XYZ file of C-alpha atoms in Angstrom:
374
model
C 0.000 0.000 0.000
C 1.078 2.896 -1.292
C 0.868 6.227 1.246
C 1.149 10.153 -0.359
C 3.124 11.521 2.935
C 0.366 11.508 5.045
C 2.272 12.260 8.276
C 4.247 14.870 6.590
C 7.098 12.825 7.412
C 10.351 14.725 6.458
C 13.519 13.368 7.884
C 15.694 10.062 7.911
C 14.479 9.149 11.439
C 10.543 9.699 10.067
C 10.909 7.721 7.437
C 12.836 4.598 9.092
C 10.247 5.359 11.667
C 7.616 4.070 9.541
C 9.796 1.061 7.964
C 9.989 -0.185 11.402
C 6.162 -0.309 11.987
C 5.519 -1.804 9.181
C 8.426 -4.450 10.139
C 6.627 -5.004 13.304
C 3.459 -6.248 11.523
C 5.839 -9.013 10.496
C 6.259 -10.672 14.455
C 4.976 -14.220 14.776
C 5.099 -14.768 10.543
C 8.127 -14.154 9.510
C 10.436 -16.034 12.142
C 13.471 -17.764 12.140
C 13.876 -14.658 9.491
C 13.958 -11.058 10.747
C 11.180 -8.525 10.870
C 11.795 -6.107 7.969
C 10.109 -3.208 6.977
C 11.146 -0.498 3.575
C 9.800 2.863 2.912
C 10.772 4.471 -1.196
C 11.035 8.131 -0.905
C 11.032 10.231 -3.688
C 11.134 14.687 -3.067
C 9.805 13.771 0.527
C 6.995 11.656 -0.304
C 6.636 7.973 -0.053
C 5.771 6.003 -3.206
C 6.253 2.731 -2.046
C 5.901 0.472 1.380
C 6.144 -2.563 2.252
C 7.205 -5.316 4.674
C 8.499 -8.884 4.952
C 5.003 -10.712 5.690
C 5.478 -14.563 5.471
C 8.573 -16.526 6.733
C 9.799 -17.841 3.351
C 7.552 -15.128 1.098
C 9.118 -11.853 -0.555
C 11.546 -9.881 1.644
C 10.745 -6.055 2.164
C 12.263 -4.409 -0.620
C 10.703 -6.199 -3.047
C 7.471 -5.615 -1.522
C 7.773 -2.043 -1.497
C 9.381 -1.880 -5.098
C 6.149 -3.608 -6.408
C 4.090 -1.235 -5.122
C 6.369 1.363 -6.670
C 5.675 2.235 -10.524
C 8.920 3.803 -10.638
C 11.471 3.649 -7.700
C 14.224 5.536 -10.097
C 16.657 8.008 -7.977
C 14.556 7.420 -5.101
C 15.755 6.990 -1.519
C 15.023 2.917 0.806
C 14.814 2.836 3.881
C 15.002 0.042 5.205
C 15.914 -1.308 8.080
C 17.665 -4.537 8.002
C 20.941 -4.561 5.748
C 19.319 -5.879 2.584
C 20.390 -9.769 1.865
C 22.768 -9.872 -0.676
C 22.818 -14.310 -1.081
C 20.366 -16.535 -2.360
C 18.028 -18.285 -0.466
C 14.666 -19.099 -0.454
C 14.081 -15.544 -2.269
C 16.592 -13.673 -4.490
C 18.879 -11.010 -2.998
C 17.435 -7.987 -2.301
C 20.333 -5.922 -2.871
C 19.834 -6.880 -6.724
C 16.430 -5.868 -6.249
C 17.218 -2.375 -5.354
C 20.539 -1.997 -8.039
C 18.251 -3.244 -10.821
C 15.086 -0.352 -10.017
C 17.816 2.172 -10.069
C 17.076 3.794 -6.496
C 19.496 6.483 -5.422
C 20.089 6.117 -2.053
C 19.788 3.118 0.169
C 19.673 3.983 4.019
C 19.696 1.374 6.713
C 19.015 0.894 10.298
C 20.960 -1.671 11.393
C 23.740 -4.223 9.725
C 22.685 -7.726 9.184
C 24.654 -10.126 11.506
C 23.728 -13.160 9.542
C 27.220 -14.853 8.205
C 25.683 -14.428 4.239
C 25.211 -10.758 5.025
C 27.182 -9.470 7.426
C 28.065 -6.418 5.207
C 27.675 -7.793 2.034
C 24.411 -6.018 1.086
C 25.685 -2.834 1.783
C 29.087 -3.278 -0.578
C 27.413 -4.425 -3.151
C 25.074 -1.320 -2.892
C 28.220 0.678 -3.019
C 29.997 -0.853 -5.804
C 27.044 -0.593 -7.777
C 27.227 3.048 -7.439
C 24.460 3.804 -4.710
C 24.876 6.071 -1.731
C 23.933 4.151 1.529
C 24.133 5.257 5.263
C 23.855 3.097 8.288
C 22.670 3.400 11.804
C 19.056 5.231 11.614
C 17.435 4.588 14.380
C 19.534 1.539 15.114
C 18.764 1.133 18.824
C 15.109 1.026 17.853
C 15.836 -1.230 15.059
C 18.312 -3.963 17.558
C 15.196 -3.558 20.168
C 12.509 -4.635 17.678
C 14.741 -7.781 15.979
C 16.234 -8.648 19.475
C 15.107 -12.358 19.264
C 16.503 -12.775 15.729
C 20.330 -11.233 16.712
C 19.796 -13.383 20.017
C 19.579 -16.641 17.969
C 22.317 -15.389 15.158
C 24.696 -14.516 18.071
C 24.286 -17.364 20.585
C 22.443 -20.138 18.383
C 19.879 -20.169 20.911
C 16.175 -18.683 21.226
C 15.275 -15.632 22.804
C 13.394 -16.198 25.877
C 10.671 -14.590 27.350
C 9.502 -15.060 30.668
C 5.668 -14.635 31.238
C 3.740 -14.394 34.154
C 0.273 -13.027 35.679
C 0.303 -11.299 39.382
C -1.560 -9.074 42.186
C -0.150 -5.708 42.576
C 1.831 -7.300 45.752
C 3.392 -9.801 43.347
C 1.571 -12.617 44.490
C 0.388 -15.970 41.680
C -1.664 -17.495 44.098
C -3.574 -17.170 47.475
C -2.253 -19.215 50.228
C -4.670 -21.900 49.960
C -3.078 -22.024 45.892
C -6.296 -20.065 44.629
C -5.217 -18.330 41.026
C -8.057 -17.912 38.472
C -8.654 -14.993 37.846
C -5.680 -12.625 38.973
C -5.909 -10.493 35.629
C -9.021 -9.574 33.314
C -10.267 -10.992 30.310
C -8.034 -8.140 28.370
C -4.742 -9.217 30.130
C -5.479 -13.147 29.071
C -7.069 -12.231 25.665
C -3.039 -10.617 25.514
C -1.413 -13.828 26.435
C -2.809 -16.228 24.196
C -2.038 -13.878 21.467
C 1.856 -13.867 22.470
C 1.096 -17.931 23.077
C -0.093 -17.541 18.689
C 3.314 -15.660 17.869
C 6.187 -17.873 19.473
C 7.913 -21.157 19.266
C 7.370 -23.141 22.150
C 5.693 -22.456 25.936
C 7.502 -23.589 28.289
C 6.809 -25.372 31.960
C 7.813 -27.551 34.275
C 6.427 -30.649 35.664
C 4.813 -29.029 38.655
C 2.441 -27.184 36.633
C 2.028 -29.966 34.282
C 1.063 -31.862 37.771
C -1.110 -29.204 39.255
C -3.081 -27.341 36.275
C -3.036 -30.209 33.640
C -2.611 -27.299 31.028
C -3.140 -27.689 27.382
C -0.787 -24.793 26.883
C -2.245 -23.758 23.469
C -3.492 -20.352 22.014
C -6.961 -19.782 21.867
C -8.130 -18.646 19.187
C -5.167 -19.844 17.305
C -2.048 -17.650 16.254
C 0.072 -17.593 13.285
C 2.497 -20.001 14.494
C 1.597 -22.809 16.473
C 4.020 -23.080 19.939
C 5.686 -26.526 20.610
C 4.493 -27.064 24.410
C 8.149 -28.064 26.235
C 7.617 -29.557 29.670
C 11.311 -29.650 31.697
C 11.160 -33.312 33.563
C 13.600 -33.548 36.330
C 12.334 -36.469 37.820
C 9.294 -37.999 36.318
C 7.244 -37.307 32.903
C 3.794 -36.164 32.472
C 1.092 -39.030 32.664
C -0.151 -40.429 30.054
C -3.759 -39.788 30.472
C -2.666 -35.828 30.779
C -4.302 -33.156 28.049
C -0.779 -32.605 27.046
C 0.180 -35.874 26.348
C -3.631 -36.682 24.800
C -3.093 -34.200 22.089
C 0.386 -34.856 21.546
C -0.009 -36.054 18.056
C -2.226 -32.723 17.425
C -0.085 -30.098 18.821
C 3.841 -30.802 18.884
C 4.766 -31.796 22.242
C 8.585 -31.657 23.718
C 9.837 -33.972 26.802
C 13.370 -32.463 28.018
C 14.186 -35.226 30.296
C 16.808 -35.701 32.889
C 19.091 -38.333 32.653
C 17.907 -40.242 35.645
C 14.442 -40.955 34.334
C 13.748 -44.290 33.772
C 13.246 -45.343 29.882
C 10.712 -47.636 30.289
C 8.117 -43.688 31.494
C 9.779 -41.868 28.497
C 9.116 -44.637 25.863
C 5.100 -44.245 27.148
C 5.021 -40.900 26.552
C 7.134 -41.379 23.532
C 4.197 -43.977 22.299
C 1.468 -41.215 23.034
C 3.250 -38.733 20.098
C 5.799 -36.748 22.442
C 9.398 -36.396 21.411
C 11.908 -36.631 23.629
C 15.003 -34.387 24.202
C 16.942 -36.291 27.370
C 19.839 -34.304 28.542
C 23.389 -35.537 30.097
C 22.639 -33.525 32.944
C 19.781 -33.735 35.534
C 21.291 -30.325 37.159
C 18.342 -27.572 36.521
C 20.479 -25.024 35.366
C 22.689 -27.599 32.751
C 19.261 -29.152 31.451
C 18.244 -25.739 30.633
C 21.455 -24.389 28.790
C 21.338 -28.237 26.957
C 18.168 -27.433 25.962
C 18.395 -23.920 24.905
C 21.174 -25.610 22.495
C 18.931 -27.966 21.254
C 15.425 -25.660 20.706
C 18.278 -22.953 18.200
C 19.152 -26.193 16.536
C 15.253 -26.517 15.921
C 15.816 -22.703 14.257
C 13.675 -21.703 16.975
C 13.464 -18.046 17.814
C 11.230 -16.936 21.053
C 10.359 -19.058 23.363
C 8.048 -18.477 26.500
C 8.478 -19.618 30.324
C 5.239 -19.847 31.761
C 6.101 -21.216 34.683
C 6.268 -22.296 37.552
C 8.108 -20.644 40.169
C 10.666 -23.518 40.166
C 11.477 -23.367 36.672
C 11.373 -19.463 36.759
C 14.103 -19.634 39.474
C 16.284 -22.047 37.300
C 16.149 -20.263 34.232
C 17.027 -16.780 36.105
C 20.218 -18.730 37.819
C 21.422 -19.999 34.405
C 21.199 -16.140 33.384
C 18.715 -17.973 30.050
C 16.181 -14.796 30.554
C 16.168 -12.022 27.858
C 12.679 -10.434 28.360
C 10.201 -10.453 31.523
C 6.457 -9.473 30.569
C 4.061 -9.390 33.428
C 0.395 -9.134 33.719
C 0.026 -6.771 36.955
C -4.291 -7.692 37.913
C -5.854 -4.870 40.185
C -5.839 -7.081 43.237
C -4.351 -8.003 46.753
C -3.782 -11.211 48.041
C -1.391 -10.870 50.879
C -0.380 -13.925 53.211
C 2.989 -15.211 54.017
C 2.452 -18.420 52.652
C 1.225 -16.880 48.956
C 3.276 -17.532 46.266
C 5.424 -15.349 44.208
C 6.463 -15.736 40.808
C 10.275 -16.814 41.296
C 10.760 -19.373 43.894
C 14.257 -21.120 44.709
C 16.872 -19.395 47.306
C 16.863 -16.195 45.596
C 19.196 -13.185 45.626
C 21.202 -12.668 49.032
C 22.164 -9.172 48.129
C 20.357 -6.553 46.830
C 23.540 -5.960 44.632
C 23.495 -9.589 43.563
C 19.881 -8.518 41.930
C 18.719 -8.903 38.073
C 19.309 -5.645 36.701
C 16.346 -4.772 34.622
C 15.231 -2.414 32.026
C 11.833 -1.297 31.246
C 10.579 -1.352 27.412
C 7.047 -1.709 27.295
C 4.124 -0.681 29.666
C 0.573 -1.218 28.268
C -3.253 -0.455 29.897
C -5.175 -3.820 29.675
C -8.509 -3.609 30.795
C -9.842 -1.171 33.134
C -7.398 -1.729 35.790
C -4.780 -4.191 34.430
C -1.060 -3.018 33.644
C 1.165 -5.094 31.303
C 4.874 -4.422 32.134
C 7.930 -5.648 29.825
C 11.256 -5.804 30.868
C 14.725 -6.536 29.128
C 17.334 -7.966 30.774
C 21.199 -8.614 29.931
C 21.066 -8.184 26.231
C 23.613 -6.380 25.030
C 22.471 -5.189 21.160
C-alpha cells in the first residue's frame, strides 16, 4: 500500500520510523527470518511500502518496489541490511541496483554470516549512496530475538507471568483464576499464537493439567516443552492426549527411567533427554537444542521452580508481566520466582523497562529486558 506523505514525514528518522512499523506487523510470521520493513522516498513523499510478511515469502524491498511504478533516484529505507545471497528468495540488494534507487539507508547491519556487510558493498559498488545506523537502537530492540539466535544459536526467551499488585500468583490456599481480566489473558494467548514453544515444568504440568495452546489460534503454532527432572507427564494428561495434534517436547533428565519416556514417547511426544539432571545444565542443553530446531522466542510460563532455574542460568532475555488490580497478601502466597533467591540486593537482576501497556480497566502489562547487550 502505497501512502502520499500523510504524516508529513520529512527526515531520515521519520521515514525509518515508519519502515519499522511496518516491520513489526511481520512478528509471529516471519520467524526464524527477521522482521523487515522499507519505505521508497522520492522529493519527501513515499511512493512505495512494504514489509516482509510470510517466513519464506518476498523480503521487504521487493514488496515495497512492487508497489512502486517507478522507484528511479529514489531513496530505501530500510531497516535490516538488505540480503545480498540466495536463499529461499533472491537477494534484495539486486532488487534495489536493478530499479535504479538512489540512495539506500539502513538501520541496522545484518549479523547473519551471508550478510554481514555484504548487502551494503554491493550497494556501493554498484554506485548507490547508503548510510547506516538510523534509528539503530530502535531497530536492535525490535529484531532482538533474531540477533539473540544469530549470536548465541539459541532462542530468545521470554519469561511470562500473571500477578496481584503485591506480586503474588496465588492465594495461600493455591487459589489463582482470575488474577488479571479478560483483556490481560485475551493478551497472552495472542503472544502464546506468535512464538515457538511455551515452556513449563512438571509441577504445573502436575497441578493445572494445562493444554498450553493459544486460543483462538495464532500464526504459528508453539511446541508445548515440559522440563522433567524427575518424572514425565502421565499419560492420560491433556498434554500428552493431544500430543499427536499439537507438537509436544519432553526435556528429560538423565535419571528418568526409559521404560516412562518410551510411554510418553508412544502417546506422540518427542523426547530431548539431557546428560545432565542439574536444573540449570538441562536448561542451557536445551536452549542448544530448541536454536538447533531454528527456533526463535520461546516463552516460560512457569512455575516458580522453573522461573528460578532459568534466572540462575542467566537464560532470561525479556520479563512481561500481567500486573491484575488485586491483593492477596499472606505469608504463605506464592510469588512468581521461587528457589533461594538473591542474598544481596547488589546480587539482583538488573532490569530495564521497554514496554508498559493499559489492559482492561485496571490491568497493567509491564515488559522488561534484561542482559542483552544489542
Amino acid at each position: 500500500m502505497v501512502a502520499m506523505n500523510p504524516l508529513r514525514l520529512k527526515t531520515d528518522d521519520d521515514f525509518m520510523r515508519r519502515a519499522l512499523d511496518l516491520a513489526a506487523q511481520g512478528r509471529g510470521a516471519v520467524e526464524p527470518n527477521p522482521m523487515v520493513g522499507c519505505v521508497l522516498v522520492r522529493d519527501g513523499n513515499i511512493i512505495g511500502e512494504g514489509y516482509h510478511q510470510r517466513f519464506g515469502g518476498p523480503h521487504a524491498e521487493v514488496n515495497a518496489l512492487r508497489c512502486c511504478d517507478n522507484a528511479r533516484g529514489a531513496t530505501a529505507y530500510v531497516t535490516l541490511e538488505p540480503c545480498c545471497h540466495h536463499g529461499k528468495t533472491p537477494p534484495c540488494s539486486d532488487a534495489l541496483i536493478q530499479a535504479g534507487v538512489g540512495r539506500v539507508v539502513v538501520a541496522m547491519a545484518d549479523p547473519f554470516e551471508k550478510v554481514d556487510g555484504g548487502g551494503l558493498t554491493q550497494l556501493r559498488r554498484a554506485g548507490i549512496e547508503t548510510e547506516l545506523g538510523v534509528m539503530q537502537e530502535e531497530a536492535c530492540e525490535l529484531n532482538a530475538a533474531y540477533l539473540t539466535r544469530i549470536r548465541t544459536g539459541r532462542p530468545f526467551t521470554i519469561a511470562k507471568w500473571a500477578m496481584t499488585v503485591d506480586g503474588r500468583i496465588a492465594t495461600h490456599t493455591g487459589q489463582s483464576q482470575w488474577i488479571t481480566n479478560e483483556a490481560s489473558r485475551a493478551d497472552v494467548h495472542q503472544l502464546r499464537g506468535r512464538v515457538d514453544a511455551i515452556v513449563v515444568g512438571m509441577g504445573t504440568v502436575t497441578a493445572d493439567d494445562p493444554m498450553l495452546t493459544a486460543r483462538p489460534p495464532g500464526v504459528r503454532t508453539a511446541t508445548r516443552v515440559v522440563f522433567c527432572a524427575h518424572r514425565v507427564p502421565n499419560v492420560q494428561s491433556r498434554l500428552l492426549q493431544s500430543a499427536r495434534d499439537v507438537p509436544v517436547l519432553l526435556v528429560v533428565a538423565s535419571e528418568i527411567e526409559q521404560a516412562a519416556v518410551a510411554a510418553a514417547e508412544k502417546r506422540g511426544a518427542r523426547i530431548y533427554r539431557c546428560a545432565s539432571s542439574d536444573p540449570v545444565a538441562m536448561i542451557h542443553e536445551a536452549l542448544d537444542h530448541l536454536g538447533s530446531l531454528e527456533m526463535t522466542n520461546i516463552m516460560i510460563e512457569g512455575g516458580g521452580e522453573l522461573m528460578a532455574s532459568f534466572l540462575n542460568a542467566g537464560a532470561i532475555d525479556q520479563y512481561e508481566l500481567y500486573v491484575g488490580a488485586k491483593v492477596f497478601g499472606g505469608r504463605d502466597a506464592l510469588g512468581p520466582v521461587a528457589g533461594e533467591g538473591f542474598a544481596q540486593v547488589a546480587e539482583a537482576a538488573a532490569l530495564r523497562l521497554v514496554g508498559l501497556q493499559r489492559l482492561g480497566e485496571n490491568d497493567v502489562k509491564l515488559v522488561y529486558r534484561g542482559g542483552l547487550k544489542n
